[in-house]
Structure formats: structure tokens, C-alpha cells
XYZ file of C-alpha atoms in Angstrom:
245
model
C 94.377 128.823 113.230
C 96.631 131.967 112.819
C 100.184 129.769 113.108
C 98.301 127.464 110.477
C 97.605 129.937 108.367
C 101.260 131.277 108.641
C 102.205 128.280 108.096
C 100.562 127.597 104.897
C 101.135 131.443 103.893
C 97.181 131.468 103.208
C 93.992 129.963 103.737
C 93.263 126.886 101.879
C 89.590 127.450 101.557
C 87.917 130.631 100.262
C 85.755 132.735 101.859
C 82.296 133.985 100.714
C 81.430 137.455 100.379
C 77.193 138.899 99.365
C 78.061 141.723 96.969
C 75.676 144.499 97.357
C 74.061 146.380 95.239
C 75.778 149.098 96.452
C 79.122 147.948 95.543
C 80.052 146.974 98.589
C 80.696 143.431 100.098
C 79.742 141.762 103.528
C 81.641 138.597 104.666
C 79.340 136.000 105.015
C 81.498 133.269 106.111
C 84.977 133.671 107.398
C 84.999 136.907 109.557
C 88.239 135.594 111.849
C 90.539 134.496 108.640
C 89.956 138.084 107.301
C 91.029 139.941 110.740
C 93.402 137.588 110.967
C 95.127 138.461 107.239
C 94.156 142.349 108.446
C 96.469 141.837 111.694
C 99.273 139.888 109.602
C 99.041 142.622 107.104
C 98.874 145.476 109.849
C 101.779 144.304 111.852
C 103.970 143.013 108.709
C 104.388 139.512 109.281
C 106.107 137.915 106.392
C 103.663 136.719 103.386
C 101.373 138.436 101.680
C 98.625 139.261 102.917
C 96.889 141.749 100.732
C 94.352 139.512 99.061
C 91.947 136.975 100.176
C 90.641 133.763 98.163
C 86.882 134.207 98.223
C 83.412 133.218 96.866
C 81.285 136.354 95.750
C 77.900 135.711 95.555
C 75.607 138.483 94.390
C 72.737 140.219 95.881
C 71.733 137.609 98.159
C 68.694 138.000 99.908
C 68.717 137.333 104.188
C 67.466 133.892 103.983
C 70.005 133.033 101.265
C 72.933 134.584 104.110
C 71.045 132.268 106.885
C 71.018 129.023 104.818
C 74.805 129.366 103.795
C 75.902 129.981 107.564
C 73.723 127.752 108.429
C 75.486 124.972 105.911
C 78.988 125.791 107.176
C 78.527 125.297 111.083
C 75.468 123.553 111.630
C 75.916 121.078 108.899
C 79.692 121.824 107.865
C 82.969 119.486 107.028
C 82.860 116.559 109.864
C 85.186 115.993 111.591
C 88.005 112.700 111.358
C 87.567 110.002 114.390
C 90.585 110.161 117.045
C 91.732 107.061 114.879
C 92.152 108.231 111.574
C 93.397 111.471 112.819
C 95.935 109.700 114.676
C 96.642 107.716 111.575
C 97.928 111.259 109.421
C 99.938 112.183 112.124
C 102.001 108.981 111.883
C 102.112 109.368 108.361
C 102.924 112.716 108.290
C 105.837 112.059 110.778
C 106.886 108.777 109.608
C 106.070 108.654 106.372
C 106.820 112.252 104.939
C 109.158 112.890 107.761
C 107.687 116.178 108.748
C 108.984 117.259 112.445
C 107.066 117.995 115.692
C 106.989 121.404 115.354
C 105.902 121.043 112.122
C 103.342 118.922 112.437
C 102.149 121.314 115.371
C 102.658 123.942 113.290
C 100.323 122.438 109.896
C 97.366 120.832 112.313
C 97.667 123.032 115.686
C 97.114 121.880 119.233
C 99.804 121.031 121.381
C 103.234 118.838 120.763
C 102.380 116.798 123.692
C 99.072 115.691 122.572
C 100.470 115.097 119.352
C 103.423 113.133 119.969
C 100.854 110.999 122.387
C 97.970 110.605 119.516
C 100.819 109.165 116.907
C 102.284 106.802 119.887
C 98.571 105.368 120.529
C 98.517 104.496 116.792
C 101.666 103.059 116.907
C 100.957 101.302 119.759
C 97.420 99.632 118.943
C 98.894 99.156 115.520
C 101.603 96.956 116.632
C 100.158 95.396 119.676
C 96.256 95.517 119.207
C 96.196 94.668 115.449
C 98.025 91.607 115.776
C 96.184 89.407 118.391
C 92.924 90.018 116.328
C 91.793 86.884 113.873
C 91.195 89.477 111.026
C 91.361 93.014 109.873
C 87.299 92.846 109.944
C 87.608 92.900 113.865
C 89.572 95.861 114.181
C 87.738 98.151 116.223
C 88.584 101.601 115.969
C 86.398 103.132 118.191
C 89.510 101.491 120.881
C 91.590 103.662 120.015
C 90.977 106.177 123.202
C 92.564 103.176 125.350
C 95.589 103.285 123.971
C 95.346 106.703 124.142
C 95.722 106.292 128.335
C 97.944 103.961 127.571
C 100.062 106.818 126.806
C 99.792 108.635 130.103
C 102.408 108.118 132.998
C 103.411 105.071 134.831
C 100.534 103.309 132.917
C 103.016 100.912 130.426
C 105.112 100.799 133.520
C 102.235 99.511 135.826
C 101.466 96.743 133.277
C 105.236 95.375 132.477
C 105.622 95.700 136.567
C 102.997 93.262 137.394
C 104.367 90.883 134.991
C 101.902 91.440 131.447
C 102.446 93.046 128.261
C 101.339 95.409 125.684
C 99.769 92.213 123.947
C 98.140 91.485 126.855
C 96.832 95.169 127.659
C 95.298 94.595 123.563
C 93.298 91.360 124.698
C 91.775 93.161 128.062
C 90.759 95.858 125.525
C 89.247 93.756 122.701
C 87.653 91.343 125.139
C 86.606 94.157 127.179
C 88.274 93.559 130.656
C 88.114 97.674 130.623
C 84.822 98.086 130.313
C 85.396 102.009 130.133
C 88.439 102.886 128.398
C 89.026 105.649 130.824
C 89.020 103.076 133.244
C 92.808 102.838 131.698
C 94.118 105.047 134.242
C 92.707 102.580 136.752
C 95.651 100.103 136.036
C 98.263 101.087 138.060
C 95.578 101.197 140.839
C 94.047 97.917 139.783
C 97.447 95.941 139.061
C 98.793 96.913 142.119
C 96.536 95.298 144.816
C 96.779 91.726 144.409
C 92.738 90.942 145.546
C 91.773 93.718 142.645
C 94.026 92.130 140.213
C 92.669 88.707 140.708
C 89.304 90.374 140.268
C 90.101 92.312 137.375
C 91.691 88.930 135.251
C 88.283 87.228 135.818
C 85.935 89.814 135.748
C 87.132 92.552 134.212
C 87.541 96.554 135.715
C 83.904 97.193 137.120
C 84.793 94.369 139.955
C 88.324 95.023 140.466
C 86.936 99.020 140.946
C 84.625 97.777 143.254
C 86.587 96.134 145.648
C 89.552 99.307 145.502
C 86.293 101.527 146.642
C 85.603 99.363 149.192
C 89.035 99.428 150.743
C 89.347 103.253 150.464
C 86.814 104.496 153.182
C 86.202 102.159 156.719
C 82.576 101.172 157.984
C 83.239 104.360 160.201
C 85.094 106.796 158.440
C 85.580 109.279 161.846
C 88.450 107.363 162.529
C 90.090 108.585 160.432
C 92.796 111.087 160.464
C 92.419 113.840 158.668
C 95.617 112.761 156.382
C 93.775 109.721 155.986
C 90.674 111.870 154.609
C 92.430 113.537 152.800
C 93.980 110.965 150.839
C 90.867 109.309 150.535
C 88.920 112.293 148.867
C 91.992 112.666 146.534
C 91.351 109.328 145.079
C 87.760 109.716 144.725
C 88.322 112.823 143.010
C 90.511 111.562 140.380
C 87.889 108.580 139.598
C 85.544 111.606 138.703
C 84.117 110.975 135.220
C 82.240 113.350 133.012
C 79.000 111.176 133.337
C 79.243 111.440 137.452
C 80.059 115.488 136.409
C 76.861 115.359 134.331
């Protein structure tokens, strides 16, 4: 928030201030953008930062203060899907030209994450959009698969075992991947020629199945404690936020 507002060399939306009848003012929504123009101001980072847009609403009476929080962050501006998001990155970086950093700079979070949310589009875009019939069957609610698409060795664990991006779109839209975290799977999945089989005729559930049942013997004491090792490792990685839950 404080390199976007930098950035912009303000605040794009007002606050709101309850003048009193005293004279005096109490911020009723937007306590962290004014300490944030006080510390700008206070340690003289270039801009001004003197002034404040704001709302001033008079004598308003506890309720009134309750129901206008309330509005703004129980209720407030909703947020875009991963999709569309996704979708004003690309534009902003292919369209308007804008760098990294300053896309990073305008819409926060990391460069990483960014550069991987505007390949995803690109991706499902190119490779998703075309195998469907008609835009009416574009699902966006996908777009999290491509997402993992993104992460490494995945694109490298598909073209290895002899398939495509095209090919990773129709496992997606005819729901091979069940999960779309199951993504990260594929390397796993495409690698073990009895879970691949699996996996082409009955999707990621079955080919998951049999990799679990490979991973720990009918007696696991036998093992070493390498072997154990390794074993928990894998198990740990599968960990999904429903098992955390």
C-alpha cells in the first residue's frame, strides 16, 4: 500500500472524517493512509503530502460511525477473480507496455507472482481457449491450473513424456485433474508409466492412488530410515489445505 501510494503520489480514494461539534475531526475510515501520508510527510519523501482527499461528514452519531465501517470492510469493493486480475496485468504489460517493476510498483505483491499470473493468462489464452467449441465454454474458474502450470519442471514434465500444452488444456476442461492443485502432481504422475496409463483413462484421483500405493510397503519397518524419510517428504508435499483443515 505505501509503494502504491508513492507510486501514484496520493490516494485515489478519499477518506471520511465525523466532524465534531467541537471542531475537531475523527477518521472514520482510512486510519493507515493517513499515518502513512504523516510518515511520508515526517521523513520527506518526495510528493506532497500535506493534504488528504477526504469525505467530511458532520456530527454523526455512533451508529452512523458503525454502519459506514461496517459498509467498507464487511460489505466493501469485491474483489476481481484470479482471471480477470490476471487479464489487467497482461494488458497492462502488453498492451500499455508498463514494466515489471512497474506493474509491482501500481498493484503490489511480488514480481514473481506477477510475472507467473500474466504467463497463466497467456498460457490458457493461447492453449486452453482454442480447443474449446465456443467462447460460451470458457471456464474461468480454470484458471488456477494454469497457474501450476507455471511452477517448475511442470511444462517440462508434460513436453518430456511426449504431450503438449494443448493437451494439458483438454485434461483440464475434461477434468482429467480433478483438483487443479493436483497440477503439481504431473511430473509425479507422467513419470511412472502404470500412473500415466491410469491417469489418460481415468483421470488424477486413480493415477494418485496407485503413486500412494507404491510409496510405503505392506510393512513399512523395512525400511531404512532414508527410505522413511523420503517417503514422509512426499506425503508432506501432497498436503492440501482441506487435509490441513
Amino acid at each position: 500500500l505505501r509503494e502504491a501510494i508513492k507510486t501514484n503520489k496520493g490516494v485515489i480514494h478519499p477518506i471520511l472524517l465525523n466532524k465534531k461539534q467541537s471542531g475537531k475531526y475523527t477518521v472514520i475510515e482510512g486510519n493507515t493512509l493517513v499515518a502513512i501520508y504523516i510518515d511520508f510527510k515526517k521523513n520527506g519523501t518526495e510528493g506532497d503530502w500535506s493534504s488528504i482527499p477526504c469525505i467530511i461528514y458532520e456530527n454523526l452519531s455512533g451508529a452512523e460511525v458503525d454502519a459506514i465501517r461496517l459498509q467498507a470492510h464487511l460489505v466493501g469493493v469485491r474483489a476481481w477473480a484470479p482471471y480477470a486480475k490476471a487479464k489487467y496485468l497482461a494488458f497492462l504489460r502488453d498492451c500499455e507496455h508498463l514494466t515489471w517493476n512497474q506493474i509491482v510498483d501500481y498493484c503490489g505483491g511480488k514480481k514473481k507472482e506477477t510475472e507467473e499470473l500474466v504467463s497463466a493468462y497467456r498460457d490458457m489464452e493461447k492453449y486452453y481457449r482454442q480447443i474449446l467449441e465456443d467462447d460460451s465454454s470458457f471456464d474461468e474458474t480454470r484458471f488456477s491450473a494454469f497457474v501450476e502450470l507455471q511452477k517448475p519442471k511442470i511444462k517440462e514434465s508434460i513436453i518430456n513424456a511426449g504431450f503438449n500444452l494443448s493437451d494439458f488444456s483438454k485434461w483440464i476442461h475434461e477434468r482429467y485433474i480433478s483438483r487443479l492443485e493436483n497440477v503439481r502432481r504431473l511430473p509425479v504422475i507422467l513419470g511412472q508409466k502404470k500412473a500415466k496409463e491410469v491417469f489418460l483413462s481415468k483421470g488424477d484421483k486413480a493415477a494418485i492412488a496407485i503413486i500412494d500405493a507404491t510409496l510405503i510397503p505392506a510393512e513399512p519397518i523395512s525400511l531404512t530410515i532414508a527410505q522413511l524419510a523420503k517417503n514422509l517428504a512426499e506425503r508432506l508435499r501432497k498436503i492440501n489445505l482441506e487435509d490441513i483443515r
